[in-house]
mmCIF file of C-alpha atoms in Angstrom:
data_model
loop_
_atom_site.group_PDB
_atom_site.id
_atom_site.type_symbol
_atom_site.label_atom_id
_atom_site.label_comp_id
_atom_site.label_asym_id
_atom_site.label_seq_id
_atom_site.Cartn_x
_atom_site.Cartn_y
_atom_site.Cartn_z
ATOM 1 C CA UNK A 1 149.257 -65.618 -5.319
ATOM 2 C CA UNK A 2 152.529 -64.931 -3.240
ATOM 3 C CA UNK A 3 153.505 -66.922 0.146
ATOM 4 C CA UNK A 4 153.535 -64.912 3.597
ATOM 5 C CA UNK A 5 156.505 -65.162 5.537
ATOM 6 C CA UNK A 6 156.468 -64.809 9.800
ATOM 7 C CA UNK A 7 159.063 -63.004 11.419
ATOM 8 C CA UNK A 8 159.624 -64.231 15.516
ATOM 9 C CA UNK A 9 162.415 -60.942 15.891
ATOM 10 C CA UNK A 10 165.028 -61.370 18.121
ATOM 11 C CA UNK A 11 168.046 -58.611 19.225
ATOM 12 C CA UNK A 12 170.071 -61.909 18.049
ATOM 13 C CA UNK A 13 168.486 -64.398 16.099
ATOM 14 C CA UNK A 14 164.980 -64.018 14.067
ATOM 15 C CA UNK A 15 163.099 -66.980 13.878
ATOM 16 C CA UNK A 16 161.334 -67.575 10.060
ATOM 17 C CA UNK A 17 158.204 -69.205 8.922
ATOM 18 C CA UNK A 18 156.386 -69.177 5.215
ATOM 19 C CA UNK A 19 153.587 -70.778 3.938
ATOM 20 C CA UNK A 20 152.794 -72.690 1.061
ATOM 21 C CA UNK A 21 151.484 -71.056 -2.151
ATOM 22 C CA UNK A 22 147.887 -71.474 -1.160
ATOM 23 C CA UNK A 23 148.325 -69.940 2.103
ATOM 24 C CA UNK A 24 147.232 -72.580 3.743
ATOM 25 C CA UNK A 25 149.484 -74.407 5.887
ATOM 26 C CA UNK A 26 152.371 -72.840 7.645
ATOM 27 C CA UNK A 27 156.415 -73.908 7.626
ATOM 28 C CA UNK A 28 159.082 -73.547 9.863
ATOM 29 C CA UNK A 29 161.654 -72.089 7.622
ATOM 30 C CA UNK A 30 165.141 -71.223 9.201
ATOM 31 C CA UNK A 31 166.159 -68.843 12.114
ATOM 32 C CA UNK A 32 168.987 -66.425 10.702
ATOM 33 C CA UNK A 33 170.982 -63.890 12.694
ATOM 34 C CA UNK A 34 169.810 -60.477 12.673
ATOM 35 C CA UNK A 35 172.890 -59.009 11.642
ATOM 36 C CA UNK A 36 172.245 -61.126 8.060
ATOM 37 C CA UNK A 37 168.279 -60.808 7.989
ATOM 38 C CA UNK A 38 168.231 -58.007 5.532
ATOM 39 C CA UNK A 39 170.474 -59.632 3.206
ATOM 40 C CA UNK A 40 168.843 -63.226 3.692
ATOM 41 C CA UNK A 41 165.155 -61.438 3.085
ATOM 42 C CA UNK A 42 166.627 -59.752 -0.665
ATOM 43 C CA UNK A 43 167.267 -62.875 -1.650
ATOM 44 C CA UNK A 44 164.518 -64.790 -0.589
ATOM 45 C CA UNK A 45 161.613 -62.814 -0.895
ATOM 46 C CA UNK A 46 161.541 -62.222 -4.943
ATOM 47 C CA UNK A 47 163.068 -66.175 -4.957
ATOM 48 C CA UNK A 48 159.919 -67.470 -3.377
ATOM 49 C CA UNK A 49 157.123 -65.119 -4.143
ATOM 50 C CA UNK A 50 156.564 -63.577 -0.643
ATOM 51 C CA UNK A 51 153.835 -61.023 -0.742
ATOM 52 C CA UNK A 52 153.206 -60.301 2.875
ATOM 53 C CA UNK A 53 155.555 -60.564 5.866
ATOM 54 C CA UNK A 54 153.810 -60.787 9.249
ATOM 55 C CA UNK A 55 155.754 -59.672 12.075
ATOM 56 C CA UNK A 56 155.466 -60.671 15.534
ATOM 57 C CA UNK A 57 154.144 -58.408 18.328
ATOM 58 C CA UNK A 58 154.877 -58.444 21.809
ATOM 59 C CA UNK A 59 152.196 -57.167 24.165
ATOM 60 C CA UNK A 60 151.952 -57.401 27.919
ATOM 61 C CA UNK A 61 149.310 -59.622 29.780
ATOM 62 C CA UNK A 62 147.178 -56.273 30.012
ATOM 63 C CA UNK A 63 147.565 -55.698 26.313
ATOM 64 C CA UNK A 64 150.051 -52.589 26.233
ATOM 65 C CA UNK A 65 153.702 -52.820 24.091
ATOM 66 C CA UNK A 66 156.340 -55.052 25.110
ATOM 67 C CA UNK A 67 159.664 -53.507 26.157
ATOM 68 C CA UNK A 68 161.502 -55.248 23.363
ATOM 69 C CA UNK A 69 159.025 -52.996 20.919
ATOM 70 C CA UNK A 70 161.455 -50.511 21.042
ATOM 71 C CA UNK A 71 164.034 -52.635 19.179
ATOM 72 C CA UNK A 72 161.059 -54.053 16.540
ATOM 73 C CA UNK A 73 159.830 -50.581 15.773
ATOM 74 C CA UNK A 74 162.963 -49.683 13.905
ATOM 75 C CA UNK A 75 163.111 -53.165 12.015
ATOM 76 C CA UNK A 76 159.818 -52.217 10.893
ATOM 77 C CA UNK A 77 160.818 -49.208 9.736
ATOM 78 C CA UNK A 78 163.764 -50.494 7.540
ATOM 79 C CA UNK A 79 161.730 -53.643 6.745
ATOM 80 C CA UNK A 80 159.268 -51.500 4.694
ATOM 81 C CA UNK A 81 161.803 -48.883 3.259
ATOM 82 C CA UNK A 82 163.869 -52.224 1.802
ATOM 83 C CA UNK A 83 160.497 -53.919 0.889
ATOM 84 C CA UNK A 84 158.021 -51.368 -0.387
ATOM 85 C CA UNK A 85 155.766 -53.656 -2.409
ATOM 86 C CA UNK A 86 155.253 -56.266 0.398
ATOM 87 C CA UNK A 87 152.010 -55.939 2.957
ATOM 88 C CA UNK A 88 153.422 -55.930 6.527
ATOM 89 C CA UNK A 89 151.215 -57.041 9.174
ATOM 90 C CA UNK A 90 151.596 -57.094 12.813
ATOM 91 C CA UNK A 91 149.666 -60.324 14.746
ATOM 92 C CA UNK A 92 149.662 -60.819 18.768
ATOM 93 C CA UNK A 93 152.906 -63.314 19.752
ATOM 94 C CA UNK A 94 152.547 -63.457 23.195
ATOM 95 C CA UNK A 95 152.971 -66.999 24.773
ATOM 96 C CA UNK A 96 154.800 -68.206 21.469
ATOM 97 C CA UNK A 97 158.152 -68.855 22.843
ATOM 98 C CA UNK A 98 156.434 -71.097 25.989
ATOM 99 C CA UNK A 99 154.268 -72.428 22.964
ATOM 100 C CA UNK A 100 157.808 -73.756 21.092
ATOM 101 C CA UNK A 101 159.130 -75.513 24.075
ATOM 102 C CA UNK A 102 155.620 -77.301 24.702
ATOM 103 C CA UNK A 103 155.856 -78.153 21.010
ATOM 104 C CA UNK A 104 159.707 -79.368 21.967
ATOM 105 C CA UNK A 105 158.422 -81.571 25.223
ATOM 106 C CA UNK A 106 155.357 -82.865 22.998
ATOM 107 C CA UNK A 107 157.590 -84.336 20.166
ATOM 108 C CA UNK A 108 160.042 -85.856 22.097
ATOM 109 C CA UNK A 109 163.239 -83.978 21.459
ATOM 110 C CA UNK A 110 165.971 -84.818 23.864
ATOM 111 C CA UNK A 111 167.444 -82.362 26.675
ATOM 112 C CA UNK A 112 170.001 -80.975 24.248
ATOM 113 C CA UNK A 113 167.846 -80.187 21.280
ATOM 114 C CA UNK A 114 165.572 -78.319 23.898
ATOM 115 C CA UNK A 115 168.138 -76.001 24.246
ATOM 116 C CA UNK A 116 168.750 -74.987 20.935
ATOM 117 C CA UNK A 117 167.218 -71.646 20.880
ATOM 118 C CA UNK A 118 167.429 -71.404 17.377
ATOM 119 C CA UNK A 119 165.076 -73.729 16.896
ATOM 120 C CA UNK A 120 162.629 -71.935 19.508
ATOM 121 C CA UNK A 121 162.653 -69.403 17.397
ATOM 122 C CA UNK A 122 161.690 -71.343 14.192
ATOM 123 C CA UNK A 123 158.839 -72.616 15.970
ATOM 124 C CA UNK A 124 157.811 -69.353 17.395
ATOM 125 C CA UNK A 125 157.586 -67.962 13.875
ATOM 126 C CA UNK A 126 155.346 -70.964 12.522
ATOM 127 C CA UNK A 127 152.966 -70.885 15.494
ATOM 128 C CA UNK A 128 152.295 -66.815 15.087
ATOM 129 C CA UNK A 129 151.680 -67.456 11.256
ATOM 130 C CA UNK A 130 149.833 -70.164 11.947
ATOM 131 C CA UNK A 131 147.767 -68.565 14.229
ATOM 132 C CA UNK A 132 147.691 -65.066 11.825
ATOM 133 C CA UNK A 133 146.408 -67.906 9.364
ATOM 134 C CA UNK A 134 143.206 -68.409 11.639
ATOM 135 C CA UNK A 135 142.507 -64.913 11.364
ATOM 136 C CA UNK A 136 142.507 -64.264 7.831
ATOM 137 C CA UNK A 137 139.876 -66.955 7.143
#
């Protein structure tokens, strides 16, 4: 049984989460430039056993694409032409990003490490594959 990894995509930065081998509990991983993803993903993915990468969607409050869609759709594309043996799911990540910095105010980092968007990122990723965990129950 593989591990899934989440993807939080960003024009910039992509934010990166994985679970453990029982698919159970999610991880914050690492955030990684975009520029580097594709290279960081072929040598991860076969390292760690990664049988399904969930991507992040975007969607409006009334449920409609995301402007930044436009820049995911041909990720997705490329993600499944580099990775054709690997499930890729999509799962809702609205509210995510205001969901990190919550998570940054609730566990008491300081001013500074609030800022570090990286990090928002990370956290994105682990609360939409947490949450794509809840579904798949």
């Amino acid at each position: 049984m593989g591990k899934i990894l989440a993807i939080d995509y960003g024009e910039k930065r992509i934010g990166l989460a994985v679970t453990d081998d029982m698919k159970m509990i999610a991880f914050g991983l690492t955030t990684v430039a975009t520029a580097n993803i594709f290279e960081y993903l072929a040598d991860y993915i076969p390292k760690e056993n990664v049988d399904t990468i969930v991507v992040g969607e975007p969607k409006q409050m009334n449920n409609t694409a995301s402007e930044s869609e436009v820049h995911i759709a041909p990720f997705l594309v490329k993600l499944a032409d580099k990775f054709p043996g690997i499930a890729i799911k999509r799962h809702d990540e609205r509210f995510t990003s205001k969901m990190a910095f919550q998570t940054m105010l609730d566990s008491g980092l300081k001013k500074k490490q609030r800022k570090n968007k990286a990090l928002i990122d990370e956290i994105s990723a682990t609360i939409i594959l947490q949450d794509f965990l809840k579904t798949v129950k």
